[in-house]
PDB file of C-alpha atoms in Angstrom:
ATOM      1  CA  UNK C  66       0.000   0.000   0.000  1.00 48.00           C
ATOM      2  CA  UNK C  67       1.314   3.424  -0.923  1.00 51.00           C
ATOM      3  CA  UNK C  68       2.051   5.634   2.101  1.00 49.00           C
ATOM      4  CA  UNK C  69      -0.580   8.245   1.138  1.00 54.00           C
ATOM      5  CA  UNK C  70      -3.278   5.592   0.698  1.00 55.00           C
ATOM      6  CA  UNK C  71      -2.339   4.028   4.025  1.00 56.00           C
ATOM      7  CA  UNK C  72      -2.784   7.420   5.680  1.00 59.00           C
ATOM      8  CA  UNK C  73      -6.111   7.945   3.929  1.00 56.00           C
ATOM      9  CA  UNK C  74      -7.784   4.653   4.750  1.00 57.00           C
ATOM     10  CA  UNK C  75      -6.484   4.767   8.333  1.00 54.00           C
ATOM     11  CA  UNK C  76      -8.036   8.215   8.622  1.00 55.00           C
ATOM     12  CA  UNK C  77     -11.487   7.188   7.424  1.00 52.00           C
ATOM     13  CA  UNK C  78     -13.738   7.786  10.418  1.00 43.00           C
ATOM     14  CA  UNK C  79     -15.175   5.111  12.680  1.00 39.00           C
ATOM     15  CA  UNK C  80     -18.371   7.087  11.981  1.00 37.00           C
ATOM     16  CA  UNK C  81     -18.092   8.674  15.362  1.00 38.00           C
ATOM     17  CA  UNK C  82     -20.102  11.668  14.420  1.00 37.00           C
ATOM     18  CA  UNK C  83     -21.669  13.335  17.391  1.00 41.00           C
ATOM     19  CA  UNK C  84     -18.599  12.315  19.338  1.00 41.00           C
ATOM     20  CA  UNK C  85     -15.718  11.805  16.966  1.00 41.00           C
ATOM     21  CA  UNK C  86     -12.327  10.576  17.987  1.00 39.00           C
ATOM     22  CA  UNK C  87      -9.761  13.293  18.561  1.00 36.00           C
ATOM     23  CA  UNK C  88      -7.539  12.156  15.704  1.00 37.00           C
ATOM     24  CA  UNK C  89      -7.540  11.111  12.080  1.00 48.00           C
ATOM     25  CA  UNK C  90      -5.048   9.145  10.044  1.00 67.00           C
ATOM     26  CA  UNK C  91      -3.419   7.397  12.994  1.00 88.00           C
ATOM     27  CA  UNK C  92       0.067   8.637  13.883  1.00 93.00           C
ATOM     28  CA  UNK C  93       0.981   9.288  10.247  1.00 93.00           C
ATOM     29  CA  UNK C  94       1.113  12.962   9.297  1.00 93.00           C
ATOM     30  CA  UNK C  95       0.805  14.046   5.649  1.00 93.00           C
ATOM     31  CA  UNK C  96       3.565  16.070   4.036  1.00 94.00           C
ATOM     32  CA  UNK C  97       2.958  19.824   3.622  1.00 97.00           C
ATOM     33  CA  UNK C  98       0.248  20.400   1.028  1.00 96.00           C
ATOM     34  CA  UNK C  99      -0.925  16.787   1.081  1.00 95.00           C
ATOM     35  CA  UNK C 100      -3.674  15.010   2.979  1.00 93.00           C
ATOM     36  CA  UNK C 101      -7.195  13.714   2.463  1.00 92.00           C
ATOM     37  CA  UNK C 102     -10.804  14.875   2.509  1.00 93.00           C
ATOM     38  CA  UNK C 103     -14.033  12.906   2.700  1.00 91.00           C
ATOM     39  CA  UNK C 104     -17.753  13.270   3.311  1.00 95.00           C
ATOM     40  CA  UNK C 105     -19.995  10.725   5.006  1.00 94.00           C
ATOM     41  CA  UNK C 106     -23.457   9.938   6.314  1.00 95.00           C
ATOM     42  CA  UNK C 107     -24.383   8.112   9.529  1.00 95.00           C
ATOM     43  CA  UNK C 108     -27.625   7.363  11.357  1.00 96.00           C
ATOM     44  CA  UNK C 109     -27.553   6.964  15.163  1.00 96.00           C
ATOM     45  CA  UNK C 110     -30.728   5.521  16.652  1.00 97.00           C
ATOM     46  CA  UNK C 111     -31.662   4.435  20.183  1.00 97.00           C
ATOM     47  CA  UNK C 112     -34.792   3.905  22.244  1.00 96.00           C
ATOM     48  CA  UNK C 113     -33.015   2.540  25.314  1.00 97.00           C
ATOM     49  CA  UNK C 114     -30.257   3.588  27.718  1.00 97.00           C
ATOM     50  CA  UNK C 115     -28.015   2.475  30.537  1.00 97.00           C
ATOM     51  CA  UNK C 116     -28.607   3.895  34.021  1.00 96.00           C
ATOM     52  CA  UNK C 117     -25.947   5.419  36.269  1.00 94.00           C
ATOM     53  CA  UNK C 118     -25.232   1.885  37.546  1.00 94.00           C
ATOM     54  CA  UNK C 119     -25.133   0.290  34.082  1.00 95.00           C
ATOM     55  CA  UNK C 120     -28.627  -1.253  34.092  1.00 96.00           C
ATOM     56  CA  UNK C 121     -30.515  -1.323  30.788  1.00 96.00           C
ATOM     57  CA  UNK C 122     -33.930   0.330  30.459  1.00 96.00           C
ATOM     58  CA  UNK C 123     -36.268   1.590  27.725  1.00 96.00           C
ATOM     59  CA  UNK C 124     -36.731   5.345  27.405  1.00 94.00           C
ATOM     60  CA  UNK C 125     -40.469   5.405  28.092  1.00 93.00           C
ATOM     61  CA  UNK C 126     -42.183   8.788  28.412  1.00 90.00           C
ATOM     62  CA  UNK C 127     -44.140   8.997  31.654  1.00 85.00           C
ATOM     63  CA  UNK C 128     -46.795  11.223  30.044  1.00 85.00           C
ATOM     64  CA  UNK C 129     -47.581   8.972  27.056  1.00 88.00           C
ATOM     65  CA  UNK C 130     -46.207   5.535  27.953  1.00 92.00           C
ATOM     66  CA  UNK C 131     -44.434   5.505  24.578  1.00 94.00           C
ATOM     67  CA  UNK C 132     -40.733   4.975  23.891  1.00 96.00           C
ATOM     68  CA  UNK C 133     -38.841   8.201  23.212  1.00 95.00           C
ATOM     69  CA  UNK C 134     -36.412   7.647  20.354  1.00 97.00           C
ATOM     70  CA  UNK C 135     -33.233   9.344  19.223  1.00 97.00           C
ATOM     71  CA  UNK C 136     -32.938   9.270  15.427  1.00 98.00           C
ATOM     72  CA  UNK C 137     -29.922  11.399  14.515  1.00 97.00           C
ATOM     73  CA  UNK C 138     -28.902  11.489  10.848  1.00 97.00           C
ATOM     74  CA  UNK C 139     -25.536  13.152  10.334  1.00 96.00           C
ATOM     75  CA  UNK C 140     -23.681  14.408   7.317  1.00 96.00           C
ATOM     76  CA  UNK C 141     -20.054  14.874   8.257  1.00 94.00           C
ATOM     77  CA  UNK C 142     -17.058  16.348   6.505  1.00 93.00           C
ATOM     78  CA  UNK C 143     -13.521  15.492   7.551  1.00 92.00           C
ATOM     79  CA  UNK C 144     -10.147  16.585   6.297  1.00 93.00           C
ATOM     80  CA  UNK C 145      -6.500  16.471   7.276  1.00 94.00           C
ATOM     81  CA  UNK C 146      -3.827  18.511   5.523  1.00 95.00           C
ATOM     82  CA  UNK C 147      -0.118  18.862   6.208  1.00 95.00           C
ATOM     83  CA  UNK C 148       0.849  22.458   6.988  1.00 97.00           C
ATOM     84  CA  UNK C 149       4.486  22.052   7.998  1.00 96.00           C
ATOM     85  CA  UNK C 150       6.910  19.193   8.344  1.00 96.00           C
ATOM     86  CA  UNK C 151       5.427  16.680  10.847  1.00 96.00           C
ATOM     87  CA  UNK C 152       2.452  18.988  11.528  1.00 97.00           C
ATOM     88  CA  UNK C 153      -1.111  18.730  10.160  1.00 95.00           C
ATOM     89  CA  UNK C 154      -4.469  20.448  10.590  1.00 95.00           C
ATOM     90  CA  UNK C 155      -7.594  18.314  11.215  1.00 94.00           C
ATOM     91  CA  UNK C 156     -11.137  19.557  10.569  1.00 93.00           C
ATOM     92  CA  UNK C 157     -14.502  17.819  11.167  1.00 93.00           C
ATOM     93  CA  UNK C 158     -17.773  19.836  10.998  1.00 95.00           C
ATOM     94  CA  UNK C 159     -21.121  18.004  11.127  1.00 95.00           C
ATOM     95  CA  UNK C 160     -24.716  18.669  10.032  1.00 97.00           C
ATOM     96  CA  UNK C 161     -27.722  17.031  11.715  1.00 97.00           C
ATOM     97  CA  UNK C 162     -31.230  16.001  10.712  1.00 98.00           C
ATOM     98  CA  UNK C 163     -32.408  15.210  14.232  1.00 97.00           C
ATOM     99  CA  UNK C 164     -35.619  13.488  15.359  1.00 97.00           C
ATOM    100  CA  UNK C 165     -36.429  12.948  19.042  1.00 96.00           C
ATOM    101  CA  UNK C 166     -39.496  11.651  20.882  1.00 95.00           C
ATOM    102  CA  UNK C 167     -42.159   8.993  20.165  1.00 95.00           C
ATOM    103  CA  UNK C 168     -42.144   7.828  16.549  1.00 94.00           C
ATOM    104  CA  UNK C 169     -45.654   9.190  15.952  1.00 93.00           C
ATOM    105  CA  UNK C 170     -44.786  12.605  17.370  1.00 92.00           C
ATOM    106  CA  UNK C 171     -41.140  13.369  16.597  1.00 94.00           C
ATOM    107  CA  UNK C 172     -39.613  16.743  17.374  1.00 95.00           C
ATOM    108  CA  UNK C 173     -37.429  17.698  14.394  1.00 96.00           C
ATOM    109  CA  UNK C 174     -34.322  19.863  14.406  1.00 97.00           C
ATOM    110  CA  UNK C 175     -32.226  20.375  11.282  1.00 97.00           C
ATOM    111  CA  UNK C 176     -28.983  22.270  10.791  1.00 97.00           C
ATOM    112  CA  UNK C 177     -25.308  22.496  11.800  1.00 97.00           C
ATOM    113  CA  UNK C 178     -24.151  20.470  14.792  1.00 96.00           C
ATOM    114  CA  UNK C 179     -20.817  20.158  16.613  1.00 95.00           C
ATOM    115  CA  UNK C 180     -17.546  20.857  14.819  1.00 95.00           C
ATOM    116  CA  UNK C 181     -14.006  19.730  15.669  1.00 95.00           C
ATOM    117  CA  UNK C 182     -10.793  21.591  14.854  1.00 95.00           C
ATOM    118  CA  UNK C 183      -7.360  20.362  15.820  1.00 94.00           C
ATOM    119  CA  UNK C 184      -3.819  19.507  14.880  1.00 95.00           C
ATOM    120  CA  UNK C 185      -1.414  16.603  15.008  1.00 95.00           C
ATOM    121  CA  UNK C 186       2.350  16.641  15.477  1.00 97.00           C
ATOM    122  CA  UNK C 187       4.416  13.572  14.712  1.00 96.00           C
ATOM    123  CA  UNK C 188       7.094  13.005  17.339  1.00 97.00           C
ATOM    124  CA  UNK C 189       8.512   9.705  16.057  1.00 96.00           C
ATOM    125  CA  UNK C 190       8.842   8.162  12.601  1.00 92.00           C
ATOM    126  CA  UNK C 191      10.023   4.691  11.609  1.00 88.00           C
ATOM    127  CA  UNK C 192       8.075   1.439  11.668  1.00 87.00           C
ATOM    128  CA  UNK C 193       6.004   2.611  14.649  1.00 93.00           C
ATOM    129  CA  UNK C 194       5.238   6.313  14.179  1.00 95.00           C
ATOM    130  CA  UNK C 195       3.892   8.284  17.128  1.00 97.00           C
ATOM    131  CA  UNK C 196       2.133  11.633  17.357  1.00 96.00           C
ATOM    132  CA  UNK C 197       0.604  14.110  19.780  1.00 97.00           C
ATOM    133  CA  UNK C 198      -2.885  15.344  18.856  1.00 95.00           C
ATOM    134  CA  UNK C 199      -4.999  18.239  20.094  1.00 96.00           C
ATOM    135  CA  UNK C 200      -8.678  18.744  19.278  1.00 94.00           C
ATOM    136  CA  UNK C 201     -11.288  21.352  20.149  1.00 95.00           C
ATOM    137  CA  UNK C 202     -15.025  20.665  19.884  1.00 95.00           C
ATOM    138  CA  UNK C 203     -17.037  23.847  19.416  1.00 95.00           C
ATOM    139  CA  UNK C 204     -20.798  24.584  19.301  1.00 95.00           C
ATOM    140  CA  UNK C 205     -20.096  27.800  17.372  1.00 95.00           C
ATOM    141  CA  UNK C 206     -22.325  26.845  14.404  1.00 96.00           C
ATOM    142  CA  UNK C 207     -25.499  26.424  16.501  1.00 96.00           C
ATOM    143  CA  UNK C 208     -24.907  28.155  19.865  1.00 95.00           C
ATOM    144  CA  UNK C 209     -27.077  31.097  20.951  1.00 94.00           C
ATOM    145  CA  UNK C 210     -26.327  33.733  23.622  1.00 92.00           C
ATOM    146  CA  UNK C 211     -28.013  33.523  27.013  1.00 91.00           C
ATOM    147  CA  UNK C 212     -29.586  30.693  28.983  1.00 91.00           C
ATOM    148  CA  UNK C 213     -30.335  27.337  27.388  1.00 92.00           C
ATOM    149  CA  UNK C 214     -33.902  26.709  26.254  1.00 91.00           C
ATOM    150  CA  UNK C 215     -35.091  23.784  24.138  1.00 92.00           C
ATOM    151  CA  UNK C 216     -37.781  26.016  22.574  1.00 92.00           C
ATOM    152  CA  UNK C 217     -37.450  29.492  21.055  1.00 92.00           C
ATOM    153  CA  UNK C 218     -39.999  32.167  21.961  1.00 88.00           C
ATOM    154  CA  UNK C 219     -40.939  35.494  20.369  1.00 85.00           C
ATOM    155  CA  UNK C 220     -41.183  38.824  22.214  1.00 82.00           C
ATOM    156  CA  UNK C 221     -44.749  37.987  23.299  1.00 83.00           C
ATOM    157  CA  UNK C 222     -43.687  34.691  24.855  1.00 83.00           C
ATOM    158  CA  UNK C 223     -45.176  32.535  22.099  1.00 87.00           C
ATOM    159  CA  UNK C 224     -43.286  29.401  21.031  1.00 87.00           C
ATOM    160  CA  UNK C 225     -41.860  29.820  17.534  1.00 88.00           C
ATOM    161  CA  UNK C 226     -39.886  26.617  17.093  1.00 90.00           C
ATOM    162  CA  UNK C 227     -37.157  24.391  18.487  1.00 94.00           C
ATOM    163  CA  UNK C 228     -33.831  25.882  19.502  1.00 95.00           C
ATOM    164  CA  UNK C 229     -30.755  24.989  17.413  1.00 96.00           C
ATOM    165  CA  UNK C 230     -28.944  24.418  20.723  1.00 95.00           C
ATOM    166  CA  UNK C 231     -30.226  20.841  21.067  1.00 93.00           C
ATOM    167  CA  UNK C 232     -28.456  19.823  17.862  1.00 95.00           C
ATOM    168  CA  UNK C 233     -25.224  19.158  19.776  1.00 93.00           C
ATOM    169  CA  UNK C 234     -23.603  18.770  23.168  1.00 91.00           C
ATOM    170  CA  UNK C 235     -23.302  22.552  23.586  1.00 90.00           C
ATOM    171  CA  UNK C 236     -20.410  23.926  25.692  1.00 89.00           C
ATOM    172  CA  UNK C 237     -16.849  23.021  24.604  1.00 92.00           C
ATOM    173  CA  UNK C 238     -14.269  20.235  24.737  1.00 93.00           C
ATOM    174  CA  UNK C 239     -10.470  20.423  24.729  1.00 95.00           C
ATOM    175  CA  UNK C 240      -8.732  17.092  24.123  1.00 95.00           C
ATOM    176  CA  UNK C 241      -5.098  16.047  24.051  1.00 96.00           C
ATOM    177  CA  UNK C 242      -3.907  12.564  23.169  1.00 95.00           C
ATOM    178  CA  UNK C 243      -0.979  10.366  22.203  1.00 96.00           C
ATOM    179  CA  UNK C 244      -1.223   8.157  19.119  1.00 95.00           C
ATOM    180  CA  UNK C 245       0.912   5.199  18.033  1.00 96.00           C
ATOM    181  CA  UNK C 246       0.524   3.280  14.773  1.00 95.00           C
ATOM    182  CA  UNK C 247       2.184   0.506  12.825  1.00 94.00           C
ATOM    183  CA  UNK C 248       2.018  -0.662   9.220  1.00 91.00           C
ATOM    184  CA  UNK C 249       1.197  -4.343   8.775  1.00 92.00           C
ATOM    185  CA  UNK C 250       1.098  -6.895   5.971  1.00 91.00           C
ATOM    186  CA  UNK C 251       3.802  -5.201   3.872  1.00 87.00           C
ATOM    187  CA  UNK C 252       2.133  -1.768   4.156  1.00 84.00           C
ATOM    188  CA  UNK C 253      -1.243  -3.172   3.069  1.00 87.00           C
ATOM    189  CA  UNK C 254      -2.770  -2.870   6.560  1.00 91.00           C
ATOM    190  CA  UNK C 255      -2.289  -1.032   9.825  1.00 93.00           C
ATOM    191  CA  UNK C 256      -2.976  -0.879  13.550  1.00 94.00           C
ATOM    192  CA  UNK C 257      -3.395   2.286  15.639  1.00 94.00           C
ATOM    193  CA  UNK C 258      -3.949   3.037  19.313  1.00 95.00           C
ATOM    194  CA  UNK C 259      -4.752   6.378  20.934  1.00 95.00           C
ATOM    195  CA  UNK C 260      -5.267   7.457  24.533  1.00 96.00           C
ATOM    196  CA  UNK C 261      -6.194  10.894  25.771  1.00 95.00           C
ATOM    197  CA  UNK C 262      -7.966  13.244  28.152  1.00 96.00           C
ATOM    198  CA  UNK C 263     -10.857  15.654  27.478  1.00 95.00           C
ATOM    199  CA  UNK C 264     -11.521  18.804  29.494  1.00 93.00           C
ATOM    200  CA  UNK C 265     -15.157  19.923  29.257  1.00 87.00           C
ATOM    201  CA  UNK C 266     -16.404  23.330  30.306  1.00 84.00           C
ATOM    202  CA  UNK C 267     -19.741  23.748  32.052  1.00 80.00           C
ATOM    203  CA  UNK C 268     -21.606  20.861  33.661  1.00 79.00           C
ATOM    204  CA  UNK C 269     -20.296  17.920  31.564  1.00 82.00           C
ATOM    205  CA  UNK C 270     -17.527  16.046  33.358  1.00 89.00           C
ATOM    206  CA  UNK C 271     -13.998  15.538  32.045  1.00 93.00           C
ATOM    207  CA  UNK C 272     -13.301  12.207  30.364  1.00 94.00           C
ATOM    208  CA  UNK C 273     -10.461   9.866  29.600  1.00 96.00           C
ATOM    209  CA  UNK C 274     -10.709   7.952  26.346  1.00 95.00           C
ATOM    210  CA  UNK C 275      -9.036   5.248  24.314  1.00 95.00           C
ATOM    211  CA  UNK C 276      -9.466   4.382  20.651  1.00 94.00           C
ATOM    212  CA  UNK C 277      -8.016   1.538  18.655  1.00 93.00           C
ATOM    213  CA  UNK C 278      -8.493   0.334  15.105  1.00 93.00           C
ATOM    214  CA  UNK C 279      -6.852  -1.863  12.528  1.00 93.00           C
ATOM    215  CA  UNK C 280      -7.067  -2.621   8.829  1.00 93.00           C
ATOM    216  CA  UNK C 281      -6.703  -6.087   7.305  1.00 95.00           C
ATOM    217  CA  UNK C 282      -6.171  -6.459   3.524  1.00 95.00           C
ATOM    218  CA  UNK C 283      -8.725  -8.525   1.632  1.00 96.00           C
ATOM    219  CA  UNK C 284      -7.642 -10.614  -1.391  1.00 94.00           C
ATOM    220  CA  UNK C 285      -9.448  -8.572  -4.046  1.00 93.00           C
ATOM    221  CA  UNK C 286      -9.453  -5.034  -5.522  1.00 91.00           C
ATOM    222  CA  UNK C 287      -7.198  -3.647  -2.787  1.00 91.00           C
ATOM    223  CA  UNK C 288     -10.123  -3.778  -0.342  1.00 95.00           C
ATOM    224  CA  UNK C 289      -9.654  -3.766   3.435  1.00 94.00           C
ATOM    225  CA  UNK C 290     -11.605  -4.892   6.467  1.00 96.00           C
ATOM    226  CA  UNK C 291     -11.494  -2.431   9.356  1.00 94.00           C
ATOM    227  CA  UNK C 292     -12.396  -3.050  13.001  1.00 95.00           C
ATOM    228  CA  UNK C 293     -12.247  -0.589  15.858  1.00 93.00           C
ATOM    229  CA  UNK C 294     -13.357   0.312  19.364  1.00 94.00           C
ATOM    230  CA  UNK C 295     -13.770   3.565  21.284  1.00 95.00           C
ATOM    231  CA  UNK C 296     -14.068   3.914  25.073  1.00 95.00           C
ATOM    232  CA  UNK C 297     -14.963   7.105  26.942  1.00 95.00           C
ATOM    233  CA  UNK C 298     -14.990   7.096  30.737  1.00 96.00           C
ATOM    234  CA  UNK C 299     -16.113  10.020  32.878  1.00 94.00           C
ATOM    235  CA  UNK C 300     -13.797  11.032  35.688  1.00 93.00           C
ATOM    236  CA  UNK C 301     -16.770  12.467  37.585  1.00 86.00           C
ATOM    237  CA  UNK C 302     -15.590  16.068  37.877  1.00 85.00           C
ATOM    238  CA  UNK C 303     -18.812  17.711  36.710  1.00 80.00           C
ATOM    239  CA  UNK C 304     -19.715  21.116  38.111  1.00 81.00           C
ATOM    240  CA  UNK C 305     -23.056  22.512  39.246  1.00 82.00           C
ATOM    241  CA  UNK C 306     -25.402  23.091  36.328  1.00 84.00           C
ATOM    242  CA  UNK C 307     -25.406  26.673  35.028  1.00 87.00           C
ATOM    243  CA  UNK C 308     -28.249  28.404  33.120  1.00 89.00           C
ATOM    244  CA  UNK C 309     -26.453  27.991  29.776  1.00 90.00           C
ATOM    245  CA  UNK C 310     -25.681  24.286  30.340  1.00 89.00           C
ATOM    246  CA  UNK C 311     -27.851  21.883  28.382  1.00 88.00           C
ATOM    247  CA  UNK C 312     -27.807  18.694  30.462  1.00 87.00           C
ATOM    248  CA  UNK C 313     -28.801  17.883  34.032  1.00 80.00           C
ATOM    249  CA  UNK C 314     -29.418  14.643  35.900  1.00 81.00           C
ATOM    250  CA  UNK C 315     -32.193  12.465  37.327  1.00 83.00           C
ATOM    251  CA  UNK C 316     -32.491   9.579  39.759  1.00 83.00           C
ATOM    252  CA  UNK C 317     -31.260   7.070  37.167  1.00 89.00           C
ATOM    253  CA  UNK C 318     -29.464   9.211  34.583  1.00 89.00           C
ATOM    254  CA  UNK C 319     -26.598  11.730  34.650  1.00 90.00           C
ATOM    255  CA  UNK C 320     -25.460  12.509  31.115  1.00 87.00           C
ATOM    256  CA  UNK C 321     -22.679  14.730  32.416  1.00 88.00           C
ATOM    257  CA  UNK C 322     -21.016  11.654  33.918  1.00 90.00           C
ATOM    258  CA  UNK C 323     -21.694   9.382  30.934  1.00 93.00           C
ATOM    259  CA  UNK C 324     -19.326   6.547  29.993  1.00 96.00           C
ATOM    260  CA  UNK C 325     -19.611   4.132  27.080  1.00 96.00           C
ATOM    261  CA  UNK C 326     -17.858   1.604  24.863  1.00 96.00           C
ATOM    262  CA  UNK C 327     -18.647   1.200  21.190  1.00 96.00           C
ATOM    263  CA  UNK C 328     -17.267  -1.262  18.677  1.00 96.00           C
ATOM    264  CA  UNK C 329     -17.537  -1.225  14.916  1.00 94.00           C
ATOM    265  CA  UNK C 330     -16.464  -2.699  11.636  1.00 94.00           C
ATOM    266  CA  UNK C 331     -16.396  -1.610   8.023  1.00 95.00           C
ATOM    267  CA  UNK C 332     -15.245  -2.489   4.531  1.00 95.00           C
ATOM    268  CA  UNK C 333     -13.036  -0.041   2.618  1.00 94.00           C
ATOM    269  CA  UNK C 334     -12.600  -0.056  -1.148  1.00 95.00           C
ATOM    270  CA  UNK C 335      -9.939   2.168  -2.777  1.00 93.00           C
ATOM    271  CA  UNK C 336     -10.635   3.120  -6.398  1.00 94.00           C
ATOM    272  CA  UNK C 337      -9.492   5.489  -9.129  1.00 91.00           C
ATOM    273  CA  UNK C 338      -6.507   5.336 -11.465  1.00 87.00           C
ATOM    274  CA  UNK C 339      -4.024   5.714  -8.610  1.00 86.00           C
ATOM    275  CA  UNK C 340      -6.328   4.441  -5.842  1.00 88.00           C
ATOM    276  CA  UNK C 341      -6.581   8.015  -4.582  1.00 90.00           C
ATOM    277  CA  UNK C 342     -10.318   7.610  -3.928  1.00 94.00           C
ATOM    278  CA  UNK C 343     -11.822   5.397  -1.258  1.00 93.00           C
ATOM    279  CA  UNK C 344     -15.320   4.361  -0.137  1.00 95.00           C
ATOM    280  CA  UNK C 345     -16.274   2.905   3.251  1.00 94.00           C
ATOM    281  CA  UNK C 346     -19.438   1.258   4.544  1.00 95.00           C
ATOM    282  CA  UNK C 347     -19.816   0.001   8.099  1.00 94.00           C
ATOM    283  CA  UNK C 348     -21.681  -0.255  11.383  1.00 95.00           C
ATOM    284  CA  UNK C 349     -21.088   0.771  15.024  1.00 95.00           C
ATOM    285  CA  UNK C 350     -22.788  -0.551  18.149  1.00 96.00           C
ATOM    286  CA  UNK C 351     -22.701   0.911  21.688  1.00 97.00           C
ATOM    287  CA  UNK C 352     -22.161  -2.238  23.801  1.00 98.00           C
ATOM    288  CA  UNK C 353     -21.637  -0.896  27.334  1.00 98.00           C
ATOM    289  CA  UNK C 354     -22.377   2.283  29.168  1.00 97.00           C
ATOM    290  CA  UNK C 355     -23.448   4.262  32.194  1.00 96.00           C
ATOM    291  CA  UNK C 356     -25.813   7.225  31.767  1.00 95.00           C
ATOM    292  CA  UNK C 357     -25.532   6.660  28.005  1.00 95.00           C
ATOM    293  CA  UNK C 358     -27.890   5.790  25.154  1.00 96.00           C
ATOM    294  CA  UNK C 359     -27.616   2.346  23.545  1.00 97.00           C
ATOM    295  CA  UNK C 360     -27.004   3.585  20.006  1.00 97.00           C
ATOM    296  CA  UNK C 361     -26.598   1.644  16.799  1.00 97.00           C
ATOM    297  CA  UNK C 362     -25.084   3.411  13.808  1.00 96.00           C
ATOM    298  CA  UNK C 363     -24.713   2.352  10.166  1.00 96.00           C
ATOM    299  CA  UNK C 364     -22.561   4.694   8.086  1.00 95.00           C
ATOM    300  CA  UNK C 365     -21.081   5.294   4.649  1.00 95.00           C
ATOM    301  CA  UNK C 366     -18.399   7.696   3.396  1.00 94.00           C
ATOM    302  CA  UNK C 367     -16.367   8.524   0.308  1.00 95.00           C
ATOM    303  CA  UNK C 368     -13.246  10.630  -0.045  1.00 92.00           C
ATOM    304  CA  UNK C 369      -9.982  11.384  -1.764  1.00 93.00           C
ATOM    305  CA  UNK C 370      -6.322  11.712  -0.851  1.00 91.00           C
ATOM    306  CA  UNK C 371      -4.211  14.464  -2.418  1.00 91.00           C
TER     307      UNK C 371
END
């Protein structure tokens, strides 16, 4: 596998939209002026959760007795480009078509969601490259001034629609991590591991996280099989809820202290005259959690290295 293609397919997302990993492309960093760009679609759905103690339960509305669903359909754009030697810029904005509530009475919210902006600096080359990554999640594209409200009101106090502020986590994240990767199968596959820490302003608690993935070459058309896992664990340092914070807690649920593990797999097919294009189709499943939704997420993406 050519080095630029290896970087590209390793950087194809684990469809972690809504909560993407803080890195792309493993520990490889593209040369100045080179990189990759891709666009994808994912659909996260869940009608059940885990409690603060890890027990499973259905999200039944007390007022209607019906299950309240999350049906979040994301379009996401991701890119990494080398700016200087060993240094790259990473960008990942998202757009949401969001449905929430009972299936026969969904509340709909459509528009920009969270965006991530960061960089990666390679600190070691060779057969096992390593890098330091920094990422910032911002609600800039949908945030409004003042206190949080799920509904917007006019000057007379009449409801005029849903607030864009429920299209994302709101507030901000600052993440730093260390990434190590290795080429496998004569540069036709790879393995990567990342560990890091996220500082969150407002009520959400800080988190530690770990991500790992690997690519295995299939015996046709240069295709690859990719598997991966992502763990986020709250360190429990949440602060008192402020008026502009979105999330609170209940007797069985505290989103601000949420932890979860998701696993996923996908197939990747490079194409084009120089294999500079690549398509990916896959599926993620949230398999463990506390104060977290039990999401499932099919996804598809296509992109190009340059």
